[in-house]
Coordinates of N, CA and C in Angstrom, one line a residue:
X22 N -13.2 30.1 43.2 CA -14.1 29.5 42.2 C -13.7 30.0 40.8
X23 N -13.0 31.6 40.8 CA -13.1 31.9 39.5 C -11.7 30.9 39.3
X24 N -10.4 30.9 40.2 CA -9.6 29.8 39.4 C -9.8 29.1 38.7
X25 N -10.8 27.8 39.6 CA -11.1 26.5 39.0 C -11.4 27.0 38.1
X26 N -12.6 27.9 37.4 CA -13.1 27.8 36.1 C -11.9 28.1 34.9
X27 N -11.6 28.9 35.5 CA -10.8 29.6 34.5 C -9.8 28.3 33.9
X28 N -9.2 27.6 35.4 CA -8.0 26.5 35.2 C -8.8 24.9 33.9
X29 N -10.1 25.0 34.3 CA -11.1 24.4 33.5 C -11.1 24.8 32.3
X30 N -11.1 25.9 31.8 CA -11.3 26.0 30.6 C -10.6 26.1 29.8
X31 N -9.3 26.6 30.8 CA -7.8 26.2 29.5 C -7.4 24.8 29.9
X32 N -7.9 24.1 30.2 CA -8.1 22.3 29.9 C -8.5 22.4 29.2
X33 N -9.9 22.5 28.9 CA -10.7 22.6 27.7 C -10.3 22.6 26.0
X34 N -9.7 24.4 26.4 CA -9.2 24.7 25.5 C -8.1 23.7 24.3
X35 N -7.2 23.6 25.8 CA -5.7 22.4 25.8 C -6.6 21.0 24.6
X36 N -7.5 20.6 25.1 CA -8.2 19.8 24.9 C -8.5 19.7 23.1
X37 N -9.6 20.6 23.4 CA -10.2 20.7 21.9 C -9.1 21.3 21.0
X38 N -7.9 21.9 21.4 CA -6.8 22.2 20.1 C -6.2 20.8 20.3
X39 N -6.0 20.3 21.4 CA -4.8 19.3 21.0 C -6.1 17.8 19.8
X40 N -7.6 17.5 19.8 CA -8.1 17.0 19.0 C -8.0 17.4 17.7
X41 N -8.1 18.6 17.5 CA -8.0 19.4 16.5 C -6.7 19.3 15.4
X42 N -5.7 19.3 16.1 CA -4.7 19.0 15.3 C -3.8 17.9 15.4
X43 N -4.7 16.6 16.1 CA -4.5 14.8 16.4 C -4.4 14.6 15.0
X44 N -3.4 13.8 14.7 CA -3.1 13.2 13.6 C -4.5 11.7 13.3
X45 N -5.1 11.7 13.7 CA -6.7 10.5 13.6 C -8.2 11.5 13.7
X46 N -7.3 12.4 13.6 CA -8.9 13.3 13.4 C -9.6 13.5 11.9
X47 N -10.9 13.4 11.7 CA -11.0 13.2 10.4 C -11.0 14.7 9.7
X48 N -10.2 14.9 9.2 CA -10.3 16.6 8.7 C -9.5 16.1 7.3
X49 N -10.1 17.1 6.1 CA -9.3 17.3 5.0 C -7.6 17.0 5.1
X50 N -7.1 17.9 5.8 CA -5.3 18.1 6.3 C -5.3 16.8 6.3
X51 N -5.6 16.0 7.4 CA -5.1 14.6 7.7 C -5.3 13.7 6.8
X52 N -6.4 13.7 6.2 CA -6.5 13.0 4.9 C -5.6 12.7 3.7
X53 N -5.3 14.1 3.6 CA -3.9 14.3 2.6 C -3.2 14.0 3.1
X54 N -2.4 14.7 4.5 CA -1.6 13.8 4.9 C -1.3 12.1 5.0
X55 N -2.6 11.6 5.2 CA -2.0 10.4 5.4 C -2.1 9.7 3.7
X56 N -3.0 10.1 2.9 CA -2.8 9.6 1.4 C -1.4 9.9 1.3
X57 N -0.6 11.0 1.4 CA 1.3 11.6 0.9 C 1.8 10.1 1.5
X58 N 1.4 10.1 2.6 CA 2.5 8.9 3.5 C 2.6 7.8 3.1
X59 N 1.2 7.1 3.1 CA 1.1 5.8 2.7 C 1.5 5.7 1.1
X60 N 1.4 6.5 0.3 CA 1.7 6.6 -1.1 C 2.8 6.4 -1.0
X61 N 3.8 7.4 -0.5 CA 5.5 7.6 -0.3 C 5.7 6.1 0.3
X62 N 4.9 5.6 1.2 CA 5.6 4.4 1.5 C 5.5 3.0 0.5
X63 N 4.4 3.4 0.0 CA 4.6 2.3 -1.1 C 5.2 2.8 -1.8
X64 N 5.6 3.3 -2.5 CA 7.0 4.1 -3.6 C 8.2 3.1 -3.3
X65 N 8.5 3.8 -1.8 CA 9.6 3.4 -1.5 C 9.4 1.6 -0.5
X66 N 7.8 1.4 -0.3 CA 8.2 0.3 0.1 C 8.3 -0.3 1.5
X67 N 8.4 1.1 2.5 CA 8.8 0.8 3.5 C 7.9 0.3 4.6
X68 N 8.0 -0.8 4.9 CA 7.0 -1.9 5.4 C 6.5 -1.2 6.8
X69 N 7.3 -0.7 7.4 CA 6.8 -0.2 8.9 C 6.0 0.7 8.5
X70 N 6.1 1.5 7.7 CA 4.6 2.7 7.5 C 3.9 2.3 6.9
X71 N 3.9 1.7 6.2 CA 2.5 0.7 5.4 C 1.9 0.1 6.3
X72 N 2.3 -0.4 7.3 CA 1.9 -1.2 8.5 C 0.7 -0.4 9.1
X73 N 1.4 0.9 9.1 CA 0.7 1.6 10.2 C -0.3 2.4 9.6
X74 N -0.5 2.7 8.5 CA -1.2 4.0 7.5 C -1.9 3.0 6.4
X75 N -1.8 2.2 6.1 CA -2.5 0.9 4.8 C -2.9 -0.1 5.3
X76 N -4.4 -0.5 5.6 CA -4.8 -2.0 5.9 C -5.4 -2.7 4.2
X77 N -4.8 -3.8 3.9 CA -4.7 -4.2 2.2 C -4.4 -5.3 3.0
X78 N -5.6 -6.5 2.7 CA -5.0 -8.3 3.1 C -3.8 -8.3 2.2
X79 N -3.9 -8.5 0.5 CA -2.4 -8.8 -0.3 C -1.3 -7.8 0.0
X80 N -1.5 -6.5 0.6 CA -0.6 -5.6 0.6 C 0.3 -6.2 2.4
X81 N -0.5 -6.5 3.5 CA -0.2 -6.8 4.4 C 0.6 -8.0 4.4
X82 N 0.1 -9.2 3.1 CA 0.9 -10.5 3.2 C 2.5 -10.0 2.5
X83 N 1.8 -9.3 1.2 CA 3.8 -9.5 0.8 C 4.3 -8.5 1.7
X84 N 4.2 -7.5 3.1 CA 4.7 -6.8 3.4 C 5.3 -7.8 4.8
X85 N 5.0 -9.0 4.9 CA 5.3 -9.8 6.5 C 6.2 -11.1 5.3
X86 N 6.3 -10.8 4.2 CA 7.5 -11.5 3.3 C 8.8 -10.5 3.1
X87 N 8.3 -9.1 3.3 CA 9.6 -8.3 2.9 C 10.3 -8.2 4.0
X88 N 9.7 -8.2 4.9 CA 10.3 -8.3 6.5 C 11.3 -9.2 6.6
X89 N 10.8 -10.2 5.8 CA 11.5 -11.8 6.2 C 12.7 -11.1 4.9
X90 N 12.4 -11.0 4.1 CA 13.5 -11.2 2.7 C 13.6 -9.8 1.8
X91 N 15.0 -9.3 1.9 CA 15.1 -8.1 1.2 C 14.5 -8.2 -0.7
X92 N 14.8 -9.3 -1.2 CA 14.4 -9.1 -2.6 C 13.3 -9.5 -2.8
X93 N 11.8 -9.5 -1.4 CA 10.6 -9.2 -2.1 C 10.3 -7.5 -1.7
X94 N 11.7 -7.1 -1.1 CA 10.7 -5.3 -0.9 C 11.9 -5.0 -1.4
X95 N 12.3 -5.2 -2.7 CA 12.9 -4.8 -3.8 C 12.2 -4.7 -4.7
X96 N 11.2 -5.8 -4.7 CA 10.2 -6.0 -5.5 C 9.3 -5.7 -5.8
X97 N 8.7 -5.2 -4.8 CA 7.8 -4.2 -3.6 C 8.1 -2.7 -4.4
X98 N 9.0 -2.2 -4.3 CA 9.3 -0.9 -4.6 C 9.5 -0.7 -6.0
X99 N 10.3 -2.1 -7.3 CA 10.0 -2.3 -8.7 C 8.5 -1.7 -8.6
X100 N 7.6 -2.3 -7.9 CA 6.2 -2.6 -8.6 C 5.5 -1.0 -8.6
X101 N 5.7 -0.4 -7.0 CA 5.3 1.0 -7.1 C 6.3 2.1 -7.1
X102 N 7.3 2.2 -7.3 CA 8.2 3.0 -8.1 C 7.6 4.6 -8.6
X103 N 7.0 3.7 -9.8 CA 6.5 4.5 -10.4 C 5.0 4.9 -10.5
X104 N 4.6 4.6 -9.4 CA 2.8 5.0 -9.5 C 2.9 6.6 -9.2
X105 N 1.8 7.4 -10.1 CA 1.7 8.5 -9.2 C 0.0 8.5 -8.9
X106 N -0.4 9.7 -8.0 CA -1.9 9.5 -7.9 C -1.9 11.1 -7.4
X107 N -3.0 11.3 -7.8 CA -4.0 12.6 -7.4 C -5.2 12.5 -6.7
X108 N -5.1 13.2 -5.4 CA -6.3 13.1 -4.9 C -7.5 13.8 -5.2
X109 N -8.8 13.4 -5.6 CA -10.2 13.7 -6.3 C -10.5 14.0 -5.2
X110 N -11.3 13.6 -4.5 CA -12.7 14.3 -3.5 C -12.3 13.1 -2.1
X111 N -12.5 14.2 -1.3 CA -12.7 13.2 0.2 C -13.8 13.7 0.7
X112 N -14.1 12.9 1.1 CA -15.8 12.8 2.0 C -15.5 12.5 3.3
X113 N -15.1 13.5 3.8 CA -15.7 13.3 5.5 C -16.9 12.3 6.0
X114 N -17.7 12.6 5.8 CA -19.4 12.2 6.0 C -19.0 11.0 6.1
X115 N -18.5 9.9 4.4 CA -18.4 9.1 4.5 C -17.0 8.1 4.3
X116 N -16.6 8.8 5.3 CA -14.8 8.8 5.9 C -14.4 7.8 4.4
X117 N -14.1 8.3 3.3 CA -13.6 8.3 2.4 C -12.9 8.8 1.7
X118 N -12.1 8.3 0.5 CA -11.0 9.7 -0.3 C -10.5 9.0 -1.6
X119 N -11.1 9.5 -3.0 CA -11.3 9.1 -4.0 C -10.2 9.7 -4.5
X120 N -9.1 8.9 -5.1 CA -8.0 9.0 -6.0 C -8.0 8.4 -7.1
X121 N -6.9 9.1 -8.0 CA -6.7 9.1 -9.7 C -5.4 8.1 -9.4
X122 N -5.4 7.2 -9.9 CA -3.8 6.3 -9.4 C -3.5 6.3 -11.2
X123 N -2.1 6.3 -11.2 CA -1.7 5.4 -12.9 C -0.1 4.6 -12.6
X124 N 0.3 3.7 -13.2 CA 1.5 2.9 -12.8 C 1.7 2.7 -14.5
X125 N 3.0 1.8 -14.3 CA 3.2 0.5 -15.7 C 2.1 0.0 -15.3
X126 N 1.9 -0.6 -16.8 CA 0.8 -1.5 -17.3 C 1.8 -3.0 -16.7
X127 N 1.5 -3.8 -15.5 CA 2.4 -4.6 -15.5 C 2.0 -5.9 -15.3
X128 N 0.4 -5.7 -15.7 CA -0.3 -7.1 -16.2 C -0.5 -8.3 -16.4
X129 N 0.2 -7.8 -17.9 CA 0.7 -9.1 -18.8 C 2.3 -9.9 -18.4
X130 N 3.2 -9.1 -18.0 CA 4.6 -9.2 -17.2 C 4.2 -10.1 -16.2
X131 N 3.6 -10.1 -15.4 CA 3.2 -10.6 -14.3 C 2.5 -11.8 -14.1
X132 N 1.3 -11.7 -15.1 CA 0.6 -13.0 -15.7 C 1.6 -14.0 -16.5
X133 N 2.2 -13.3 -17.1 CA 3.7 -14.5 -17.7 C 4.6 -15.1 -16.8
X134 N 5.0 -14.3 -16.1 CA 6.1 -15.0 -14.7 C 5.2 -16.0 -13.9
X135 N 3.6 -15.5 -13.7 CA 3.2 -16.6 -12.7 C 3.0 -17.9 -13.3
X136 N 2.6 -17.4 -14.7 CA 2.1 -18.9 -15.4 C 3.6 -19.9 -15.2
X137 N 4.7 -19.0 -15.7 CA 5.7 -19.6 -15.6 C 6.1 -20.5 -14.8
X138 N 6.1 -20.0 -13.2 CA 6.6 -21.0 -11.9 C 5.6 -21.8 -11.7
X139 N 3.9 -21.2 -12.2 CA 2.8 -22.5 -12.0 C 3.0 -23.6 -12.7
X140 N 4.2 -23.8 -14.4 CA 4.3 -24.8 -14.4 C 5.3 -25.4 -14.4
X141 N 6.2 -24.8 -12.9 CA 7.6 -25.1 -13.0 C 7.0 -26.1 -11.8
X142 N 6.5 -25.6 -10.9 CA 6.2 -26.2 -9.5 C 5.3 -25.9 -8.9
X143 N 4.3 -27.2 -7.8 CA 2.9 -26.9 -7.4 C 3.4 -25.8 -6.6
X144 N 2.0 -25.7 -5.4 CA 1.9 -24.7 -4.2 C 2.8 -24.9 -3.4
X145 N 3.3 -25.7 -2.5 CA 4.0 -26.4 -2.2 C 5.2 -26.2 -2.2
X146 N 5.9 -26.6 -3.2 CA 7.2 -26.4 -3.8 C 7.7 -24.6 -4.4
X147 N 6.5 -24.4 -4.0 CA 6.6 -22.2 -4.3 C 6.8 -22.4 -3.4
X148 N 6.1 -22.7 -2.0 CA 6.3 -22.3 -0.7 C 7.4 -22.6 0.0
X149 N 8.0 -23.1 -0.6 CA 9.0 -23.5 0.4 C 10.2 -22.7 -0.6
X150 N 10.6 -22.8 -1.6 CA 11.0 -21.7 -1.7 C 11.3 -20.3 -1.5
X151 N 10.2 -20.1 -1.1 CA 10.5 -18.6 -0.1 C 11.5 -18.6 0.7
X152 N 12.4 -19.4 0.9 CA 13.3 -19.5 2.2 C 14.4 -19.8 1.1
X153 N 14.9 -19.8 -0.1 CA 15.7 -20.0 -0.9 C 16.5 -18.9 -1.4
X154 N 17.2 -18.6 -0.9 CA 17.7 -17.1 -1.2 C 18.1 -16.8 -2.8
X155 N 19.0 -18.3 -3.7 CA 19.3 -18.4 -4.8 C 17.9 -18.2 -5.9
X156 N 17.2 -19.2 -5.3 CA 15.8 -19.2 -6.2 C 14.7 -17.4 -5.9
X157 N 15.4 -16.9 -4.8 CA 14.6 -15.6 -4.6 C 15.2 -14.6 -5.6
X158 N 16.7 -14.5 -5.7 CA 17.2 -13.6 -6.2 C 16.9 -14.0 -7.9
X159 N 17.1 -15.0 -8.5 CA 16.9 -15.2 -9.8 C 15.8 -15.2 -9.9
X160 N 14.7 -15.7 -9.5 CA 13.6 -15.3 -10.7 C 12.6 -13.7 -10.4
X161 N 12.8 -13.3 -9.1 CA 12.4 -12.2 -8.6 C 13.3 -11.1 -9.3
X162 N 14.7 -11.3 -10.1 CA 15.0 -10.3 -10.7 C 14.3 -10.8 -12.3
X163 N 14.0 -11.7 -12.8 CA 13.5 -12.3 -14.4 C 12.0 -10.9 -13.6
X164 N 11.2 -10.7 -12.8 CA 9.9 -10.0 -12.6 C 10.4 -9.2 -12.6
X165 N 11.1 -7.9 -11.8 CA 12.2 -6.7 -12.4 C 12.5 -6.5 -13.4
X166 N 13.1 -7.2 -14.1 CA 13.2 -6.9 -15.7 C 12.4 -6.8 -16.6
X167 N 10.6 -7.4 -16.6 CA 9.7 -7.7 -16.6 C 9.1 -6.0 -16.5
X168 N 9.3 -6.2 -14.9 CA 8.5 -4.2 -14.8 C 9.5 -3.3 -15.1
X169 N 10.8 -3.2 -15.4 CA 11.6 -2.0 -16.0 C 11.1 -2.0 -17.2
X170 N 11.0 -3.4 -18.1 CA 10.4 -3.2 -19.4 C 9.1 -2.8 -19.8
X171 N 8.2 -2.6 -18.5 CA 7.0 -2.4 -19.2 C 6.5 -1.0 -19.3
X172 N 5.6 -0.5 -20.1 CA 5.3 1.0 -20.3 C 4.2 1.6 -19.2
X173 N 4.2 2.6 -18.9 CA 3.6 3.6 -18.2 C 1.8 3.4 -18.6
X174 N 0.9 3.5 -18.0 CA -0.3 3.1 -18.2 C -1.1 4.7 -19.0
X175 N -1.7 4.6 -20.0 CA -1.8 6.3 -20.7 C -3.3 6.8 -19.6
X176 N -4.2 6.1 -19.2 CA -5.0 7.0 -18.7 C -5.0 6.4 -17.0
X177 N -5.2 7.0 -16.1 CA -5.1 6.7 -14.6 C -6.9 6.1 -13.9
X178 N -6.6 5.4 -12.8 CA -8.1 4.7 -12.5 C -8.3 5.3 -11.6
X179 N -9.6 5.7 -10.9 CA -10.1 6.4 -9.9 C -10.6 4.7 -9.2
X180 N -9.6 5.3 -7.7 CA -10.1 4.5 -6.6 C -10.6 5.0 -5.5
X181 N -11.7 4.3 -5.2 CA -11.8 5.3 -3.7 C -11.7 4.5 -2.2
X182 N -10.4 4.8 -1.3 CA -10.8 4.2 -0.2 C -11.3 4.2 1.0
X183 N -11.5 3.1 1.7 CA -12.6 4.0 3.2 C -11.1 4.3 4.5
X184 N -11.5 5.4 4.5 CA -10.4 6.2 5.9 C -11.1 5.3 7.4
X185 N -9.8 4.9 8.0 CA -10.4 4.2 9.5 C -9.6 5.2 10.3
X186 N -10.2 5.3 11.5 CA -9.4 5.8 12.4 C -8.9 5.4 13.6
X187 N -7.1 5.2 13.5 CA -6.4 4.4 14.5 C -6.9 5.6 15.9
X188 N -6.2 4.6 16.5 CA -5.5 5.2 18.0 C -4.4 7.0 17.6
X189 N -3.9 6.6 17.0 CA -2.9 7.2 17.1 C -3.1 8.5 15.3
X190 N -3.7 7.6 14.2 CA -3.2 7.9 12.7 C -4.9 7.5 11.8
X191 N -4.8 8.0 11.1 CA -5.9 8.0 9.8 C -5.5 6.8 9.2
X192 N -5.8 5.4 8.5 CA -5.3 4.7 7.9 C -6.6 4.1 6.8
X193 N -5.4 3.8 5.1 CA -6.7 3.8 4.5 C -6.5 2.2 4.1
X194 N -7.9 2.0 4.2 CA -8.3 0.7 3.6 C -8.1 0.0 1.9
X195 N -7.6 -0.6 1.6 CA -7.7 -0.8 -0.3 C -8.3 -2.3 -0.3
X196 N -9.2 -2.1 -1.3 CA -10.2 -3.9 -1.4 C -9.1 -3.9 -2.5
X197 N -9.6 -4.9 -3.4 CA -9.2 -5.4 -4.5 C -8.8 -4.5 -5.6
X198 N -10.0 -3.6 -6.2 CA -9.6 -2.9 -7.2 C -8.6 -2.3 -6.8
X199 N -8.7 -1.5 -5.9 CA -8.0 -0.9 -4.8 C -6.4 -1.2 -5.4
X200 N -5.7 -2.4 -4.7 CA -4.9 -3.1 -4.8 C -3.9 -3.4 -6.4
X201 N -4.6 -4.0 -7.4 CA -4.9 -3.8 -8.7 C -4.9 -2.5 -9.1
X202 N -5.3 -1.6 -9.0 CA -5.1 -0.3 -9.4 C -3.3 0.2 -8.9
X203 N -3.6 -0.1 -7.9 CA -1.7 0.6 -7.4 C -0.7 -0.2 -7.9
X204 N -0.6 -1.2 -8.2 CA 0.1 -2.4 -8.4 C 0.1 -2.5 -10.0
X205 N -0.4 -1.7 -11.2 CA -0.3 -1.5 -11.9 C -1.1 -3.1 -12.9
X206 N -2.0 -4.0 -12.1 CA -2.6 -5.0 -12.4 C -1.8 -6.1 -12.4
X207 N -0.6 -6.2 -11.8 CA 0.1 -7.3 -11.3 C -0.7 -7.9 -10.2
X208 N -1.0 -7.1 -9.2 CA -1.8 -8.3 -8.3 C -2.6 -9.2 -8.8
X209 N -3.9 -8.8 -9.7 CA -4.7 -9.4 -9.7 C -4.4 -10.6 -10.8
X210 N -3.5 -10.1 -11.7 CA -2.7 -11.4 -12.8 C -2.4 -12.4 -11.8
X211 N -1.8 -12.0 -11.1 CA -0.5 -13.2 -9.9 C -2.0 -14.0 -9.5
X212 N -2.7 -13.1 -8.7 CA -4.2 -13.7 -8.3 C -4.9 -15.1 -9.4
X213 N -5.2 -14.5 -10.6 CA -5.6 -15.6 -11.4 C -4.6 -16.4 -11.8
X214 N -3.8 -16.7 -11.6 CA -3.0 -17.6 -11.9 C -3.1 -18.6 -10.9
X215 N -2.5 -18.3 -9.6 CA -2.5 -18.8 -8.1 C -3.8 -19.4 -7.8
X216 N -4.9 -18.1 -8.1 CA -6.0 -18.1 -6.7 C -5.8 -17.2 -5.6
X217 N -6.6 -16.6 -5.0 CA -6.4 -16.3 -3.9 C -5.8 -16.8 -2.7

């Protein structure tokens, strides 16, 4: 009897450390950890970790475009390059984590190139372009040139997102501002121009 207990309770033990230090546990550590990751992966772009650590409807569409085509996650990585962010306050309670983000101001860059192709050609005729590798590489480098030239933003925006918890990982959520904020206000330019 005293085995079983004993064999029982270093299960237990096994148990409550191996939760303890699960990468989807909601604790401070993991929180940072997964804001460093998903940050680093938009830096650099890399669609597999974004996949798995960032749920973002616009961040999930251009990221099943970069999959398909290297010069939109060239694009991808022009845009957050240069973001940095600081993490403000997380809230366990209310599995959240309030960041300081700043990027290029890339706005106006952005609102100029979309107006541009909106009156080069409808919806349509954009879309199908996607599969154009000449039309990808020329005017997706005119938007690069666009964000190399634009300046650094002087004060940074506090976003806050809500932490979900996978199977496996901590992953954070970004709405709109969200989105707009890391993207240096390119998203939401491209947005009014297009539409959602």
């Amino acid at each position: 009897m005293k085995k079983a207990l004993s064999i029982l309770f270093c299960l237990a033990f096994i148990l409550v450390s191996f939760t303890a230090c699960s990468s989807n546990a909601m604790t401070e550590k993991n929180v940072t950890k997964t804001v460093d990751t998903a940050f680093t992966a938009l830096k650099e772009f890399d669609t597999d970790t974004l996949q798995k650590y960032v749920d973002s409807s616009t961040l999930n569409t251009i990221v099943g475009f970069a999959q398909k085509h290297d010069q939109i996650k060239q694009l991808g990585q022009a845009i957050f390059e240069n973001i940095d962010y600081k993490i403000k306050s997380i809230d366990l309670d209310k599995k959240s984590v309030t960041i300081t983000v700043k990027n290029k101001n890339l706005a106006q860059g952005a609102s100029d190139f979309a107006t541009k192709l909106k009156n080069e050609y409808n919806t349509v005729q954009l879309l199908s372009k996607l599969n154009d590798e000449i039309f990808l590489n020329a005017r997706l480098n005119e938007l690069k040139q666009k964000i190399s030239d634009a300046q650094m933003e002087s004060d940074g925006i506090d976003i806050t997102l809500n932490i979900e918890q996978g199977s496996k990982n901590l992953k954070l959520s970004f709405d709109e501002k969200a989105e707009d904020a890391v993207s240096g206000g390119a998203l939401s330019s491209i947005k009014a121009i297009f539409g959602k």
